[in-house]
Amino acid sequence: MSELGQVLQRAREEKGITLDDIQRITKIQRRYLEAIERGHFHVLPGHFYARAFIKSYAEAVGLDPNHIMSHFQSDLPAQPPTEQVERLRRRRVASTNSPLQAGRWVTKTLLVLFIALIIGVIYIAAVNNGGTMTQPVPGGTVNPGAEIVTPGNGGGGAATSPIAQTPQPPSNVTPTTDPGTVTTDPVTETPKTTITFESQQGSMYNYAVQGEEKMTVKLKVKDDRSWFGVSEGKGKKYVAEGELKKGEEKTIELGKSAYVRLGKPMMVELTVNGVVVDTSKMKSMPSNITLKMKETAAQ
């Protein structure tokens, strides 16, 4: 067993976490987790995945992955020569493609200039022919030079005007609201539920809930990702569990009690009946939260 594997196993056992819990949190198969603890890194699928699995394991048991990776650098699997050769080959391919990319850029530039030239020619032709174009007049067609006859001011005579007069329709405006009606801004209702912190024992946080008959638990990951499990009470079967990534949400309807287990509580926004439960100071990974409904005292 390597020293790195011993450190990770010791941290897991101190947290009271099983390998099955680590598997649910990290989505890494149990056989790979066992190989990490025993130092059998050759079992892991490749150099990249080996380092990624070790970092995920360290995060799950509350250790700093960067410190672990730097401190136990000698224990980590060395990068195989095949990966180094692959990186050199990719660099050579990228360098050989650079002239082709430059040629594509020149082609696109010439195409844009050609389109701009065509648009300019069409615009100049339209401007030069603008003097012979006629503007349509509502109600009919007016030939250039024709007089437009409008009713005169006296005795039924006729007068000429260079501008066509078109009657304006009467404006029919209907008020959108009755003047006698008073509108008020909607009033935002405050949540009926109150949540009170009662006690903490290690990684267990206990809260009392008042104001509602049932609980609606909502989880939303603010950053990174986190495993979760929600049940009607500690020791009962989870009604919902899994992993949420950044921006994902999960809503669970429960009765008068709830038990919430979070792999990374500081990454999760937890609300119960619309009231936020602060998880930013819960440093244990995972952390356990109990919420029990209590009857409201009679007024």
C-alpha positions as MATLAB code, in Angstrom:
seq = 'MSELGQVLQRAREEKGITLDDIQRITKIQRRYLEAIERGHFHVLPGHFYARAFIKSYAEAVGLDPNHIMSHFQSDLPAQPPTEQVERLRRRRVASTNSPLQAGRWVTKTLLVLFIALIIGVIYIAAVNNGGTMTQPVPGGTVNPGAEIVTPGNGGGGAATSPIAQTPQPPSNVTPTTDPGTVTTDPVTETPKTTITFESQQGSMYNYAVQGEEKMTVKLKVKDDRSWFGVSEGKGKKYVAEGELKKGEEKTIELGKSAYVRLGKPMMVELTVNGVVVDTSKMKSMPSNITLKMKETAAQ';
ca = [
       0.000    0.000    0.000;
       1.423    3.442   -0.961;
       1.620    6.360    1.457;
      -0.841    8.293   -0.742;
      -3.377    5.479   -0.527;
      -2.978    5.301    3.265;
      -3.613    9.052    3.625;
      -6.765    8.895    1.516;
      -8.085    5.788    3.310;
      -7.407    7.322    6.746;
      -9.243   10.527    5.791;
     -12.204    8.482    4.528;
     -12.438    6.414    7.705;
     -12.188    9.519    9.918;
     -15.157   11.008    8.054;
     -17.121    7.793    8.491;
     -17.535    7.413    4.727;
     -17.629    4.060    2.957;
     -16.261    3.283   -0.487;
     -19.866    3.050   -1.674;
     -20.409    6.645   -0.499;
     -17.298    7.746   -2.418;
     -18.594    5.920   -5.480;
     -21.928    7.752   -5.289;
     -20.227   11.131   -4.802;
     -17.521   10.820   -7.484;
     -19.161    8.314   -9.883;
     -15.862    6.376   -9.867;
     -16.171    2.583   -9.836;
     -15.425    0.903   -6.510;
     -12.637   -1.255   -7.979;
     -10.745    1.873   -9.015;
     -11.216    3.390   -5.540;
      -9.829    0.217   -3.962;
      -6.867    0.327   -6.384;
      -6.093    3.937   -5.329;
      -6.075    2.998   -1.615;
      -3.798    0.006   -2.286;
      -1.457    2.006   -4.563;
      -2.242   -0.170   -7.605;
      -2.282    2.775  -10.011;
      -1.563    0.504  -12.981;
      -5.181   -0.734  -12.696;
      -6.547    2.768  -13.429;
      -7.472    3.542  -17.060;
      -4.538    5.720  -18.149;
      -2.314    8.467  -16.701;
      -4.887   11.261  -17.127;
      -7.742    9.339  -15.484;
      -5.470    8.188  -12.643;
      -4.702   11.762  -11.593;
      -8.325   12.861  -12.098;
      -9.634    9.968   -9.953;
      -7.146   10.746   -7.152;
      -8.163   14.442   -7.123;
     -11.869   13.533   -6.997;
     -11.235   11.062   -4.149;
      -9.318   13.737   -2.183;
     -12.131   16.287   -2.629;
     -14.742   13.756   -1.503;
     -12.947   13.119    1.809;
     -12.318   16.824    2.485;
      -8.619   17.036    1.489;
      -7.007   19.705   -0.684;
      -6.447   17.961   -4.047;
      -3.684   20.355   -5.156;
      -1.757   19.784   -1.914;
      -2.177   16.020   -2.257;
      -0.986   16.035   -5.880;
       2.107   18.135   -5.108;
       3.037   16.395   -1.831;
       2.766   12.848   -3.207;
       4.170   13.586   -6.663;
       6.585   10.667   -6.390;
       3.747    8.212   -5.632;
       1.664    9.279   -8.655;
       1.857    7.241  -11.853;
       4.416    8.650  -14.295;
       3.269    9.863  -17.682;
       3.845    7.040  -20.191;
       6.035    7.731  -23.268;
       3.092    7.084  -25.584;
       1.248   10.148  -24.229;
       4.340   12.336  -24.759;
       4.694   11.112  -28.357;
       0.991   11.828  -28.960;
       1.404   15.411  -27.698;
       4.424   15.984  -30.007;
       2.476   14.605  -32.952;
      -0.436   16.967  -32.261;
       1.925   19.948  -32.112;
       3.445   19.007  -35.481;
       0.006   18.632  -37.058;
      -1.020   22.052  -35.704;
       2.126   23.683  -37.113;
       1.585   22.133  -40.582;
      -2.016   23.385  -40.657;
      -1.101   27.035  -39.985;
      -0.435   27.975  -43.714;
      -3.766   26.359  -44.657;
      -5.565   28.415  -42.021;
      -3.893   31.598  -43.330;
      -5.060   30.745  -46.861;
      -8.638   30.317  -45.647;
      -8.486   33.725  -43.930;
      -7.316   35.412  -47.157;
     -10.116   33.718  -49.127;
     -12.785   34.931  -46.700;
     -11.396   38.485  -46.814;
     -11.465   38.583  -50.604;
     -15.039   37.262  -50.637;
     -16.198   40.002  -48.245;
     -14.502   42.701  -50.361;
     -16.122   41.337  -53.534;
     -19.606   41.423  -51.953;
     -19.002   44.991  -50.725;
     -17.973   46.044  -54.262;
     -21.204   44.624  -55.758;
     -23.327   46.436  -53.147;
     -21.497   49.709  -53.907;
     -22.132   49.401  -57.634;
     -25.850   48.754  -57.082;
     -26.108   51.757  -54.725;
     -24.402   54.142  -57.204;
     -26.678   52.992  -60.026;
     -29.766   53.574  -57.860;
     -28.612   57.089  -56.927;
     -27.902   58.055  -60.562;
     -31.386   56.920  -61.640;
     -33.120   58.542  -58.682;
     -34.103   61.704  -60.635;
     -36.444   59.761  -62.952;
     -38.147   57.758  -60.248;
     -41.695   58.685  -59.215;
     -43.153   58.434  -55.758;
     -46.521   56.679  -55.458;
     -49.393   58.741  -54.002;
     -52.151   57.040  -51.991;
     -55.362   56.744  -53.980;
     -53.897   56.646  -57.465;
     -50.863   57.302  -59.712;
     -49.554   60.812  -60.471;
     -47.578   61.426  -63.646;
     -44.617   63.868  -63.457;
     -45.751   67.474  -64.222;
     -49.485   66.831  -63.697;
     -51.511   69.236  -61.574;
     -53.428   68.013  -58.568;
     -56.855   69.646  -58.219;
     -58.230   70.392  -54.738;
     -61.517   72.100  -53.718;
     -61.271   75.945  -53.685;
     -62.311   78.290  -50.912;
     -64.994   80.175  -52.791;
     -67.959   79.497  -55.103;
     -67.121   75.950  -56.095;
     -64.041   77.028  -58.055;
     -60.877   74.952  -58.315;
     -57.318   75.685  -57.235;
     -54.085   73.888  -58.003;
     -51.645   72.705  -55.354;
     -48.268   71.033  -55.749;
     -48.956   68.797  -52.725;
     -51.626   66.119  -52.595;
     -53.951   66.601  -49.645;
     -55.180   63.335  -48.134;
     -57.927   63.365  -45.510;
     -56.903   62.110  -42.084;
     -59.238   59.563  -40.490;
     -60.727   60.576  -37.129;
     -58.754   59.357  -34.160;
     -60.682   56.762  -32.196;
     -58.770   56.314  -28.943;
     -60.204   54.002  -26.349;
     -58.843   54.445  -22.802;
     -57.050   51.315  -21.669;
     -58.266   51.820  -18.103;
     -61.379   53.315  -16.567;
     -60.514   56.729  -15.009;
     -62.386   55.657  -11.901;
     -60.310   52.514  -11.505;
     -57.267   52.642   -9.227;
     -54.509   50.136   -9.904;
     -52.014   49.165   -7.230;
     -48.721   47.348   -7.411;
     -48.870   43.661   -6.503;
     -47.837   42.921   -2.933;
     -45.145   40.301   -2.507;
     -46.120   37.809    0.161;
     -43.494   36.881    2.699;
     -42.799   33.164    3.219;
     -44.999   31.564    5.880;
     -42.283   29.120    6.935;
     -39.700   29.910    9.610;
     -36.559   27.802   10.066;
     -34.553   27.888   13.310;
     -31.107   26.382   13.886;
     -31.138   24.196   17.001;
     -27.859   22.294   17.358;
     -24.818   20.724   15.691;
     -23.038   17.475   16.439;
     -19.980   17.052   14.214;
     -21.214   16.980   10.622;
     -24.904   16.845   11.697;
     -26.902   20.117   11.630;
     -30.402   20.168   13.196;
     -33.168   22.660   12.325;
     -36.765   23.251   13.467;
     -39.397   24.216   10.856;
     -42.689   26.005   11.588;
     -45.532   27.442    9.521;
     -46.473   24.673    7.046;
     -47.851   21.134    7.093;
     -45.376   19.739    4.543;
     -41.870   20.445    3.295;
     -40.695   21.228   -0.223;
     -36.908   20.807   -0.412;
     -35.123   22.452   -3.345;
     -31.442   21.928   -4.194;
     -29.479   24.065   -6.671;
     -25.734   23.732   -7.317;
     -24.018   27.127   -7.446;
     -20.594   25.922   -8.623;
     -18.728   22.724   -9.545;
     -20.903   19.693   -8.631;
     -22.202   17.829   -5.578;
     -23.742   14.471   -4.678;
     -26.985   14.547   -2.663;
     -29.395   12.233   -0.901;
     -32.822   13.166    0.537;
     -35.130   11.031    2.712;
     -38.005   11.380    5.183;
     -35.588   10.915    8.103;
     -32.133    9.677    9.087;
     -31.707    5.973    8.413;
     -34.646    5.827    5.989;
     -34.360    5.028    2.292;
     -33.537    7.951    0.034;
     -36.524    9.211   -1.952;
     -34.095   11.051   -4.253;
     -30.316   10.858   -4.716;
     -27.709   11.499   -7.377;
     -25.288   14.169   -8.546;
     -26.095   17.740   -9.607;
     -23.791   19.891  -11.716;
     -23.472   23.689  -11.778;
     -26.852   25.330  -12.502;
     -28.892   22.118  -12.089;
     -31.840   22.000   -9.676;
     -33.840   19.299   -7.868;
     -37.152   19.698   -5.987;
     -38.422   17.022   -3.565;
     -41.816   16.975   -1.797;
     -41.722   15.550    1.753;
     -43.865   15.338    4.881;
     -43.161   16.701    8.360;
     -39.455   15.773    8.479;
     -36.511   15.694    6.110;
     -32.950   14.363    6.101;
     -30.565   15.901    3.548;
     -27.020   14.598    2.929;
     -24.767   16.798    0.738;
     -21.355   15.768   -0.605;
     -20.206   19.400   -0.992;
     -22.644   21.524    1.052;
     -20.876   24.837    0.379;
     -21.595   24.378   -3.358;
     -25.361   23.840   -2.853;
     -28.171   26.371   -2.320;
     -30.720   24.638   -0.052;
     -34.245   26.054    0.383;
     -37.162   24.622    2.354;
     -40.625   26.023    1.489;
     -38.877   28.980   -0.127;
     -36.643   29.769    2.895;
     -32.855   29.521    2.384;
     -30.855   27.300    4.742;
     -27.281   28.631    4.886;
     -24.827   25.860    3.932;
     -21.824   28.083    3.202;
     -20.283   27.430    6.652;
     -20.749   23.644    6.565;
     -17.161   22.506    5.998;
     -17.654   18.757    6.508;
     -17.878   16.717    3.312;
     -20.375   15.223    3.382;
     -22.647   17.185    5.758;
     -25.972   15.935    7.155;
     -28.999   18.185    7.742;
     -32.158   17.257    9.664;
     -35.341   19.345    9.484;
     -38.333   18.586   11.711;
     -41.732   20.280   11.541;
     -42.975   21.698   14.852;
     -46.447   22.915   15.671;
     -46.934   26.669   15.861;
     -47.854   27.906   19.340;
     -51.495   29.003   19.701;
     -52.020   32.773   19.660;
];
